[in-house]
Amino acid sequence: MGRKKIALIGGGQIGQILALLASQKELGDVVILDIPQFENPVKGKALDLMEMRPLDNTSVNITGTSDYADISDSDVVIITAGVPRRPGMSRDDLLEINLKIIGDVAENVKKYAPDAFVIVVSNPLDAIVYAFYKVSGFSKNKVIGMAGALDSSRFKAFIAMETGYSPQDVQCLVLGGHGDTMVPLTRLATVGGIPVTELLDKETIEGIEQRTRMAGGEIVKLLGNGSAFFSPAKSAMTMAESYLLDQKRIIPSAGLCEGEYGIKDLFIGVPCVIGSDGIEKIIEVELTAEEKAALKVTADHVASVVEETGL
Ligand code: APR
């Protein structure tokens, strides 16, 4: 059977952490691909990680390249190619440039890794994953966007910070687009099985919801020169692991909705079951009228950005 193979398209901030995580967990051999002018830097990052393996007691191989032939027959492809936002920018401001990049990436992934499970990370996420799906012609279960895993991890982190309890015991779900209109479902959030509404007052909860919606921007502002990379990488690798190990985890992710939640022909954040068939199921949760209305707002926003792609 041999080892699994994971291709990382884009070897920048997120790409390099993805390589670290995949290699430390020995999920498979890792190929980091970037544009020709960054071929040496990704070769350097790969070599650095190769030289870390004796300390980690791991055996997988990590290589850097700018040649798509090297991603041949990858089991998983994770795409971070593109530019990140800078202070003052919204994710949607990246559409034009990242759309061009994803077109090129999609053609090459289709050619060299047609059977891969593809996780898109580049922003604006919901539109870029849609563009990948359209250009590549991949089946809908093999294309997914990384957003909800990160948004819900942020939501969990803030709940843990406000309650003072362990983030390990927090469970919650965020639906909708990867932007300021996302819908954190506080009604379903628990800490150690206890509804969060019994642990925190309304005002604190509203503050957490708002901070979750704006969490990416909070980090962009602090970094001053790029966007978050540790937690996005861990989120995407958690999704890859669920696929590679057939864990069937329920991970909020951008999956193609074809009527689920009343949404048609859009990739948007919904609870996805990820196993060896890719997105094996989208779980539909019964929503209140207020939650439905909030989901409609975020779906309309995503639809307007997708429309700009012209696809
Ligand atoms: N093919 C391959 N790689 C590309 C291409 C391309 N056509 N175009 C750009 N890249 C590479 C860049 O050279 C860079 O190394 O993608 C990498 C992106 O890395 P960073 O600029 O460090 O950005 P990062 O923080 O990793 O974020 C990547 O994920 O969260 C989103 O908004 C974020 O869209 C951004 C993406």
XYZ file of C-alpha atoms and ligand atoms in Angstrom:
347
model
C 0.000 0.000 0.000
C 2.823 2.324 0.762
C 2.693 5.581 2.553
C 0.014 8.199 2.029
C 0.999 11.369 0.188
C -0.018 14.882 1.122
C 0.535 17.776 -1.282
C 0.593 21.313 0.060
C -0.015 23.890 -2.653
C 1.496 27.076 -1.232
C 4.405 26.877 1.176
C 4.024 30.185 3.000
C 2.960 30.766 6.597
C 0.133 28.223 6.706
C 1.829 25.798 4.302
C 4.915 25.462 6.448
C 2.907 24.742 9.605
C 0.860 22.180 7.666
C 4.104 20.448 6.716
C 5.240 20.438 10.348
C 1.948 18.993 11.602
C 1.704 16.318 8.887
C 5.258 15.222 9.487
C 4.993 15.141 13.282
C 1.838 13.017 13.058
C 3.372 10.878 10.278
C 0.192 11.192 8.237
C 2.148 10.657 5.017
C 4.989 11.904 2.844
C 4.689 15.647 2.298
C 5.305 17.634 -0.891
C 5.342 21.420 -0.558
C 4.743 23.171 -3.891
C 5.148 26.883 -4.510
C 5.775 29.144 -7.517
C 9.232 28.906 -9.172
C 10.552 32.013 -7.398
C 9.802 30.340 -4.047
C 11.103 26.904 -5.011
C 14.310 27.306 -3.007
C 12.581 28.588 0.113
C 10.185 25.597 0.136
C 13.085 23.230 -0.545
C 14.801 24.830 2.459
C 11.737 24.433 4.672
C 11.412 20.798 3.597
C 15.072 20.082 4.321
C 14.809 21.786 7.702
C 11.890 19.479 8.561
C 13.795 16.412 7.243
C 16.546 17.315 9.690
C 14.032 17.585 12.555
C 12.847 13.981 12.162
C 15.597 12.388 14.252
C 14.450 14.579 17.159
C 10.808 13.688 16.538
C 11.485 9.983 15.928
C 9.554 10.124 12.659
C 10.217 8.701 9.195
C 8.073 10.417 6.563
C 9.732 12.364 3.748
C 9.234 16.069 3.148
C 10.197 17.661 -0.175
C 9.856 21.079 -1.788
C 9.156 21.739 -5.468
C 7.633 24.036 -8.065
C 6.879 21.156 -10.439
C 3.325 19.847 -10.329
C 4.470 16.419 -11.560
C 5.828 15.929 -8.028
C 2.317 15.954 -6.527
C 1.286 12.997 -8.712
C -1.185 10.640 -7.077
C -1.447 12.557 -3.820
C -4.118 11.309 -1.426
C -4.758 14.747 0.033
C -4.134 18.199 -1.452
C -4.332 21.254 0.801
C -4.396 24.605 -0.987
C -3.147 27.787 0.672
C -1.810 29.335 -2.546
C -2.708 32.988 -2.752
C -2.242 36.159 -0.809
C -3.365 36.745 2.778
C -5.060 39.946 3.908
C -3.365 42.884 5.516
C -4.790 45.267 8.117
C -7.867 47.077 6.828
C -8.726 44.409 4.236
C -11.674 42.025 4.298
C -11.303 38.474 3.009
C -13.476 39.472 0.045
C -10.843 42.018 -1.022
C -8.621 39.069 -1.996
C -11.073 37.673 -4.547
C -9.587 38.952 -7.778
C -6.018 37.858 -7.207
C -6.764 34.561 -5.455
C -9.357 33.612 -8.073
C -6.709 33.748 -10.819
C -4.373 31.635 -8.714
C -6.991 28.979 -7.895
C -7.808 28.561 -11.595
C -4.213 27.601 -12.328
C -3.973 25.398 -9.243
C -7.248 23.601 -10.077
C -6.099 22.731 -13.612
C -2.880 21.233 -12.266
C -4.458 19.335 -9.384
C -6.982 17.884 -11.826
C -4.139 16.761 -14.085
C -1.779 15.317 -11.478
C -3.867 14.318 -8.465
C -7.348 13.576 -9.821
C -8.287 11.234 -6.960
C -7.218 13.465 -4.082
C -9.373 14.811 -1.292
C -8.915 18.561 -1.705
C -9.039 20.997 1.190
C -9.106 24.660 0.165
C -7.891 27.279 2.651
C -7.319 30.359 0.446
C -9.679 33.293 0.956
C -12.357 34.431 0.356
C -12.864 30.816 1.281
C -16.433 30.061 0.234
C -15.942 31.570 -3.238
C -12.464 30.135 -3.804
C -13.546 26.583 -2.912
C -16.510 27.012 -5.278
C -14.115 28.117 -8.028
C -11.890 25.081 -7.421
C -14.918 22.797 -7.664
C -16.110 24.375 -10.925
C -12.731 24.494 -12.652
C -11.543 21.045 -11.544
C -14.815 19.186 -12.110
C -14.051 17.080 -9.001
C -16.970 15.288 -7.376
C -18.599 17.249 -4.571
C -17.572 14.811 -1.839
C -13.877 15.352 -2.672
C -13.815 19.155 -2.353
C -14.108 20.955 0.968
C -13.279 24.372 2.374
C -11.537 24.923 5.688
C -13.402 27.563 7.664
C -15.834 26.192 10.235
C -13.161 24.091 11.950
C -11.246 27.298 12.598
C -14.252 29.494 13.380
C -15.580 26.957 15.886
C -12.125 26.511 17.428
C -11.999 30.263 17.964
C -15.521 30.214 19.432
C -14.455 27.366 21.751
C -11.288 29.193 22.773
C -13.223 32.321 23.735
C -15.766 30.275 25.717
C -12.863 28.602 27.536
C -11.213 31.978 28.202
C -14.432 33.534 29.593
C -15.472 30.554 31.741
C -11.958 29.663 32.860
C -12.638 25.996 31.996
C -10.629 23.782 29.660
C -10.985 24.317 25.912
C -10.915 20.512 25.656
C -14.362 20.347 27.226
C -16.022 22.913 24.958
C -18.259 21.755 22.107
C -19.888 24.123 19.650
C -20.806 24.762 16.066
C -20.448 27.733 13.731
C -22.467 27.801 10.498
C -22.314 29.981 7.415
C -19.724 31.871 5.424
C -16.146 32.462 6.552
C -16.653 36.153 7.246
C -18.308 38.631 9.531
C -21.775 37.168 8.793
C -20.944 33.686 10.171
C -23.455 32.202 12.633
C -22.057 30.932 15.968
C -24.769 28.613 17.380
C -24.587 29.445 21.077
C -27.797 27.544 21.736
C -25.899 24.285 21.087
C -22.625 25.200 22.835
C -21.650 23.211 25.918
C -18.763 22.957 28.379
C -18.416 19.465 29.833
C -21.948 18.738 28.656
C -23.376 21.826 30.423
C -25.100 24.413 28.195
C -22.934 27.517 27.975
C -26.061 29.600 28.547
C -26.042 28.284 32.145
C -22.401 29.278 32.660
C -22.209 32.774 31.161
C -24.578 35.748 31.094
C -26.207 37.028 27.919
C -23.926 40.018 27.542
C -20.750 37.940 27.829
C -22.109 35.430 25.323
C -22.936 38.193 22.846
C -19.402 39.524 23.263
C -17.973 36.076 22.517
C -20.143 35.705 19.414
C -19.017 39.054 18.083
C -15.351 38.364 18.851
C -15.682 35.023 17.003
C -17.069 36.731 13.900
C -14.191 39.214 13.896
C -11.479 36.848 15.189
C -9.500 36.619 11.948
C -9.342 40.415 11.718
C -8.219 40.701 15.340
C -5.133 38.638 14.475
C -4.523 40.438 11.166
C -4.408 43.698 13.094
C -1.960 42.366 15.671
C 0.347 40.688 13.138
C 0.406 43.745 10.931
C 1.681 41.833 7.933
C -0.455 38.780 7.172
C -3.115 36.585 8.725
C -3.379 33.730 11.217
C -1.453 30.573 10.432
C -1.126 28.193 13.413
C -4.836 27.599 14.004
C -5.784 27.558 10.292
C -3.094 24.927 9.659
C -4.210 22.784 12.588
C -7.823 23.066 11.413
C -7.004 21.890 7.887
C -4.781 19.067 9.143
C -7.560 17.864 11.477
C -9.813 17.573 8.408
C -7.081 15.749 6.441
C -6.556 13.339 9.318
C -10.270 12.525 9.545
C -10.164 11.626 5.819
C -6.909 9.666 5.902
C -7.820 7.691 9.034
C -11.538 7.394 8.177
C -12.414 8.921 11.540
C -15.863 10.141 10.463
C -15.534 13.242 12.605
C -18.245 15.895 12.391
C -16.327 19.027 11.423
C -18.021 22.266 10.395
C -16.634 22.918 6.919
C -17.578 24.531 3.628
C -19.304 21.736 1.710
C -21.444 21.965 -1.412
C -25.063 22.435 -0.365
C -27.666 21.215 -2.812
C -30.800 21.957 -0.836
C -29.443 21.330 2.668
C -30.504 24.165 4.969
C -32.501 25.516 2.004
C -29.226 26.526 0.303
C -28.574 25.610 -3.326
C -25.324 25.371 -5.323
C -23.147 27.119 -2.722
C -20.209 26.025 -0.615
C -20.900 27.267 2.897
C -20.116 26.238 6.457
C -22.228 23.256 7.558
C -21.512 20.224 9.780
C -19.727 17.719 7.513
C -18.932 14.091 8.310
C -15.408 13.494 6.973
C -14.283 9.913 6.326
C -12.548 7.877 3.639
C -15.206 8.888 1.085
C -14.493 12.552 1.731
C -17.589 14.500 2.746
C -19.748 11.499 3.600
C -22.699 13.480 4.859
C -23.897 16.990 5.632
C -25.857 16.940 8.881
C -28.926 19.163 9.007
C -29.643 20.619 12.438
C -33.095 21.978 13.257
C -32.708 25.766 13.525
C -34.805 28.424 15.248
C -36.439 31.151 13.148
C -33.748 33.607 14.247
C -30.912 31.227 13.313
C -32.545 30.533 9.946
C -32.727 34.255 9.254
C -29.037 34.699 10.176
C -28.105 31.788 7.906
C -30.038 33.375 5.050
C -28.049 36.618 5.499
C -24.703 34.792 5.375
C -25.792 32.605 2.417
C -26.892 35.698 0.488
C -23.538 37.308 1.182
C -21.601 34.236 -0.008
C -23.817 34.061 -3.117
C -22.974 37.682 -3.957
C -19.215 36.993 -3.731
C -19.560 33.801 -5.804
C -21.474 35.774 -8.418
C -18.464 38.077 -8.776
C -16.371 35.072 -9.841
C -18.492 34.776 -12.976
C -18.393 30.960 -12.671
N 0.840 28.345 -6.937
C 1.411 27.920 -5.799
N 1.660 28.719 -4.751
C 1.345 30.012 -4.877
C 0.751 30.540 -6.043
C 0.503 29.637 -7.110
N -0.055 30.030 -8.253
N 0.556 31.851 -5.853
C 1.011 32.158 -4.634
N 1.506 31.052 -4.032
C 2.146 30.926 -2.725
C 2.962 32.144 -2.322
O 4.202 32.183 -3.013
C 3.114 31.929 -0.825
O 4.285 31.200 -0.501
O 1.189 30.818 -1.685
C 1.869 31.106 -0.458
C 0.927 31.839 0.469
O 1.591 31.998 1.686
P 1.453 33.331 2.561
O 1.564 34.512 1.686
O 2.385 33.193 3.719
O -0.079 33.260 3.055
P -0.706 32.356 4.232
O -0.694 33.126 5.502
O -0.123 31.004 4.212
O -2.224 32.319 3.756
C -2.585 31.664 2.554
O -4.823 31.185 3.306
O -5.962 31.909 5.188
C -5.764 32.094 3.820
O -6.239 34.441 3.517
C -5.219 33.465 3.536
O -5.536 33.378 1.168
C -4.578 33.260 2.198
C -4.079 31.817 2.271
